[in-house]
CSV table of C-alpha atoms in Angstrom, one decimal:
chain,number,residue,atom,x,y,z
A,1,ASP,CA,77.6,0.4,102.6
A,2,ILE,CA,76.2,-3.1,101.2
A,3,VAL,CA,73.4,-4.3,104.6
A,4,MET,CA,73.3,-8.0,104.3
A,5,THR,CA,70.0,-9.4,105.8
A,6,GLN,CA,68.7,-13.6,106.8
A,7,THR,CA,65.7,-15.2,106.6
A,8,PRO,CA,64.1,-17.1,108.6
A,9,LEU,CA,66.4,-15.5,111.5
A,10,SER,CA,65.3,-18.4,113.9
A,11,LEU,CA,65.0,-22.3,111.9
A,12,PRO,CA,64.1,-24.9,113.8
A,13,VAL,CA,64.7,-28.2,111.8
A,14,THR,CA,63.6,-32.0,111.8
A,15,LEU,CA,66.9,-34.6,112.1
A,16,GLY,CA,66.6,-35.7,108.1
A,17,GLN,CA,64.4,-33.6,107.2
A,18,PRO,CA,65.7,-30.5,104.4
A,19,ALA,CA,66.6,-26.7,105.5
A,20,SER,CA,67.1,-23.4,103.3
A,21,ILE,CA,67.9,-20.3,104.2
A,22,SER,CA,67.8,-17.7,102.4
A,23,CYS,CA,70.6,-14.3,101.8
A,24,ARG,CA,70.0,-11.0,100.2
A,25,SER,CA,72.2,-8.1,99.7
A,26,SER,CA,71.1,-4.0,99.3
A,27,GLN,CA,73.2,-4.2,95.7
A,28,SER,CA,75.0,-6.2,93.6
A,29,LEU,CA,77.3,-8.6,94.7
A,30,VAL,CA,79.2,-9.2,91.8
A,31,TYR,CA,82.4,-7.9,91.4
A,32,ARG,CA,84.3,-6.2,89.0
A,33,ASP,CA,86.2,-9.2,88.5
A,34,GLY,CA,83.2,-10.5,87.4
A,35,ASN,CA,82.8,-13.7,90.2
A,36,THR,CA,80.5,-12.8,93.3
A,37,TYR,CA,81.7,-13.2,96.6
A,38,LEU,CA,79.0,-14.6,98.7
A,39,SER,CA,80.3,-17.1,101.4
A,40,TRP,CA,78.3,-18.9,104.2
A,41,LEU,CA,80.0,-19.7,107.6
A,42,HIS,CA,78.6,-22.0,110.4
A,43,GLN,CA,79.8,-21.3,113.9
A,44,ARG,CA,78.7,-23.7,117.0
A,45,PRO,CA,78.4,-22.9,120.4
A,46,GLY,CA,82.0,-21.8,121.7
A,47,GLN,CA,83.2,-22.8,118.8
A,48,PRO,CA,85.1,-20.1,115.9
A,49,PRO,CA,83.2,-19.9,113.0
A,50,ARG,CA,84.0,-22.6,110.1
A,51,LEU,CA,83.5,-21.5,106.1
A,52,LEU,CA,81.0,-24.1,104.3
A,53,ILE,CA,80.9,-22.5,101.1
A,54,TYR,CA,82.2,-19.9,98.8
A,55,LYS,CA,81.9,-17.9,95.8
A,56,ILE,CA,77.8,-18.8,96.1
A,57,SER,CA,78.4,-22.5,95.3
A,58,ASN,CA,81.5,-24.4,96.5
A,59,ARG,CA,82.0,-26.5,99.6
A,60,PHE,CA,85.1,-26.0,101.0
A,61,SER,CA,87.3,-28.8,102.2
A,62,GLY,CA,85.3,-31.1,104.0
A,63,VAL,CA,81.9,-29.6,103.9
A,64,PRO,CA,79.3,-32.7,103.6
A,65,ASP,CA,77.4,-33.2,100.2
A,66,ARG,CA,74.6,-32.1,101.8
A,67,PHE,CA,75.0,-28.3,102.1
A,68,SER,CA,74.6,-26.8,99.1
A,69,GLY,CA,74.8,-23.0,98.2
A,70,SER,CA,72.5,-21.1,95.3
A,71,GLY,CA,71.2,-17.7,93.8
A,72,ALA,CA,73.3,-14.9,91.7
A,73,GLY,CA,73.4,-11.0,91.9
A,74,THR,CA,71.6,-9.9,95.2
A,75,ASP,CA,69.4,-13.3,96.6
A,76,PHE,CA,71.4,-16.4,97.6
A,77,THR,CA,70.1,-19.6,99.1
A,78,LEU,CA,71.9,-22.3,101.5
A,79,ARG,CA,70.3,-25.5,101.0
A,80,ILE,CA,70.6,-28.4,103.7
A,81,SER,CA,69.6,-31.7,101.9
A,82,ARG,CA,68.8,-33.8,105.4
A,83,VAL,CA,69.4,-32.3,108.8
A,84,GLU,CA,71.7,-34.1,111.0
A,85,ALA,CA,72.1,-33.1,114.7
A,86,GLU,CA,75.5,-31.9,114.5
A,87,ASP,CA,74.1,-28.8,112.2
A,88,VAL,CA,72.7,-27.0,114.7
A,89,GLY,CA,74.4,-23.4,115.6
A,90,VAL,CA,74.3,-20.0,113.9
A,91,TYR,CA,74.8,-20.0,109.8
A,92,TYR,CA,76.0,-16.8,108.3
A,93,CYS,CA,76.2,-15.3,104.9
A,94,MET,CA,78.8,-12.4,104.2
A,95,ARG,CA,79.8,-11.1,101.1
A,96,ALA,CA,83.8,-11.5,101.3
A,97,THR,CA,85.3,-8.6,98.8
A,98,GLN,CA,86.6,-4.9,99.3
A,99,PRO,CA,85.9,-2.6,100.0
A,100,SER,CA,83.9,-3.2,103.0
A,101,TRP,CA,83.3,-6.9,104.1
A,102,ALA,CA,80.2,-7.8,105.9
A,103,PHE,CA,78.5,-10.3,107.8
A,104,GLY,CA,74.2,-11.1,107.5
A,105,PRO,CA,73.0,-11.3,111.3
A,106,GLY,CA,72.5,-14.9,111.1
A,107,THR,CA,70.2,-17.4,110.8
A,108,ARG,CA,69.6,-19.8,114.7
A,109,VAL,CA,69.4,-23.4,113.3
A,110,GLU,CA,67.8,-26.3,116.5
A,111,ILE,CA,66.1,-29.4,116.5
A,112,LYS,CA,62.8,-29.1,116.7
B,1,GLN,CA,98.4,-26.8,106.9
B,2,VAL,CA,96.9,-23.7,108.0
B,3,HIS,CA,97.2,-22.4,111.6
B,4,LEU,CA,96.2,-19.0,113.0
B,5,VAL,CA,97.2,-18.7,116.7
B,6,GLN,CA,96.0,-15.6,118.4
B,7,SER,CA,97.4,-14.2,121.8
B,8,GLY,CA,95.3,-14.4,125.2
B,9,ALA,CA,92.6,-13.0,126.7
B,10,GLU,CA,93.0,-9.0,128.1
B,11,VAL,CA,91.4,-7.7,130.9
B,12,LYS,CA,91.1,-3.2,130.2
B,13,PRO,CA,89.4,-0.4,131.9
B,14,PRO,CA,87.6,1.7,129.9
B,15,GLY,CA,89.7,4.4,127.8
B,16,ALA,CA,92.6,2.4,127.7
B,17,SER,CA,94.5,0.5,124.5
B,18,VAL,CA,94.6,-2.8,123.6
B,19,LYS,CA,96.9,-4.6,121.3
B,20,LEU,CA,96.0,-7.9,120.0
B,21,SER,CA,97.9,-10.6,117.5
B,22,CYS,CA,98.1,-13.1,115.4
B,23,LYS,CA,100.0,-15.9,114.5
B,24,THR,CA,99.7,-17.1,111.3
B,25,SER,CA,101.5,-19.8,109.5
B,26,GLY,CA,101.4,-23.0,107.2
B,27,TYR,CA,101.2,-21.2,103.8
B,28,THR,CA,103.0,-17.6,102.3
B,29,PHE,CA,101.9,-14.7,105.1
B,30,THR,CA,102.3,-12.2,102.1
B,31,ASN,CA,100.2,-14.0,100.0
B,32,ASN,CA,96.7,-13.3,101.7
B,33,TYR,CA,94.8,-10.7,103.2
B,34,VAL,CA,94.4,-11.3,107.3
B,35,HIS,CA,91.0,-10.1,108.6
B,36,TRP,CA,89.5,-9.2,112.0
B,37,VAL,CA,86.1,-9.7,113.1
B,38,ARG,CA,84.5,-9.2,116.4
B,39,GLN,CA,81.6,-11.3,118.3
B,40,ALA,CA,80.1,-9.3,121.2
B,41,PRO,CA,78.4,-11.2,124.2
B,42,GLY,CA,75.3,-13.0,122.2
B,43,GLN,CA,75.6,-11.5,118.8
B,44,GLY,CA,77.0,-11.7,116.2
B,45,LEU,CA,79.8,-11.4,113.6
B,46,GLU,CA,81.4,-8.0,112.5
B,47,TRP,CA,84.0,-7.0,110.2
B,48,MET,CA,86.6,-4.7,111.6
B,49,ALA,CA,89.8,-4.6,109.6
B,50,MET,CA,91.6,-5.7,107.3
B,51,ILE,CA,95.9,-6.0,106.0
B,52,TYR,CA,97.4,-7.6,102.7
B,53,PRO,CA,100.4,-8.1,104.1
B,54,GLN,CA,102.7,-7.8,100.8
B,55,ASP,CA,102.6,-4.2,101.0
B,56,GLY,CA,101.1,-3.3,104.2
B,57,SER,CA,97.6,-1.6,102.6
B,58,THR,CA,94.3,-2.2,104.8
B,59,SER,CA,91.3,-0.7,105.0
B,60,TYR,CA,88.8,-0.5,108.3
B,61,ALA,CA,84.7,-0.3,108.9
B,62,GLN,CA,83.5,3.2,109.0
B,63,ARG,CA,82.7,2.6,112.6
B,64,PHE,CA,86.3,2.0,113.9
B,65,GLN,CA,87.9,4.6,111.3
B,66,GLY,CA,90.3,6.4,114.2
B,67,ARG,CA,90.2,4.1,116.9
B,68,VAL,CA,91.9,0.7,115.2
B,69,THR,CA,94.6,0.1,113.9
B,70,MET,CA,95.9,-3.0,112.1
B,71,THR,CA,99.4,-4.0,111.1
B,72,SER,CA,101.9,-6.8,109.8
B,73,ASP,CA,105.2,-7.9,110.7
B,74,THR,CA,106.3,-10.6,107.9
B,75,SER,CA,109.6,-11.5,109.8
B,76,ALA,CA,107.2,-13.6,112.3
B,77,SER,CA,104.1,-13.7,109.9
B,78,THR,CA,101.8,-11.9,112.4
B,79,VAL,CA,99.0,-9.3,111.9
B,80,TYR,CA,98.2,-7.2,114.7
B,81,LEU,CA,95.1,-5.0,116.1
B,82,GLU,CA,95.2,-2.1,117.8
B,83,LEU,CA,91.9,-0.4,119.0
B,84,ASN,CA,92.1,2.5,121.4
B,85,SER,CA,89.8,4.8,124.0
B,86,LEU,CA,88.1,1.3,124.9
B,87,THR,CA,84.3,1.5,126.2
B,88,ALA,CA,82.1,-1.7,127.7
B,89,GLU,CA,81.0,-1.5,124.5
B,90,ASP,CA,84.0,-3.3,123.0
B,91,THR,CA,83.8,-6.4,124.8
B,92,ALA,CA,83.8,-9.5,122.6
B,93,LEU,CA,85.6,-12.0,121.4
B,94,TYR,CA,88.2,-10.9,118.2
B,95,TYR,CA,89.1,-12.7,116.1
B,96,CYS,CA,91.3,-13.2,113.1
B,97,ALA,CA,90.8,-14.5,109.5
B,98,ARG,CA,92.5,-15.4,106.2
B,99,ASP,CA,90.9,-14.4,103.2
B,100,ASN,CA,91.2,-16.8,100.4
B,101,SER,CA,88.2,-15.6,98.8
B,102,ALA,CA,86.5,-16.4,101.7
B,103,PHE,CA,87.5,-16.4,105.3
B,104,ASP,CA,88.6,-19.8,105.4
B,105,TYR,CA,90.6,-20.4,108.3
B,106,TRP,CA,90.1,-18.4,111.5
B,107,GLY,CA,91.8,-18.1,115.1
B,108,ARG,CA,90.5,-19.3,118.2
B,109,GLY,CA,89.5,-16.2,119.4
B,110,THR,CA,90.7,-13.5,121.9
B,111,LEU,CA,88.6,-12.4,124.6
B,112,VAL,CA,89.1,-8.7,125.3
B,113,THR,CA,86.9,-7.4,128.8
B,114,VAL,CA,87.1,-3.9,129.0
B,115,SER,CA,85.5,-3.4,132.9
B,116,SER,CA,86.9,-0.7,135.4
């Protein structure tokens, strides 16, 4: 099975400053159709996860442009250009293809 | 507008079964996979199962094989998850999510508590 890892697992950030989270998979995430189905989700306390980024770098509808995704193959990064208070919570990367979908362990972002 | 509405909280004794529902709306039900994901208290997200309503094909996480069944009712645009032989470790929030090359819409979650 593909294993997803994230670093760091905890990320204290300063409002207005940039932040980044890394995600690594144990195998290449390039699917047979040539796409890489790597997503990023954000979960605030008491809420379901919400999609931020899909297929490495595409922002989902309504996601602010301070969020960006990059990477290829097995290594991916989520960047927040200027952290805002509403960005606290847990960020998950995930492999979004067959045969088994998988989430990273999550990175908890908090304000310093 | 896409919506996924989940059934209410459940409390079950150890050894029992639970069947959860997720009613979808706002899109063509048979066009997209739907998944179940669970989250134990204070823990991360765990993928459990997927169904393709167009043909009823399913895929299950290996650790739940033999204990979980996912079904769909196209007339009701609803998917179901049945989990058997419950233990305390199954106490969690269970989410359904639509797959559109990513998990783009999620239900609010159903809390399942396993307790004697």
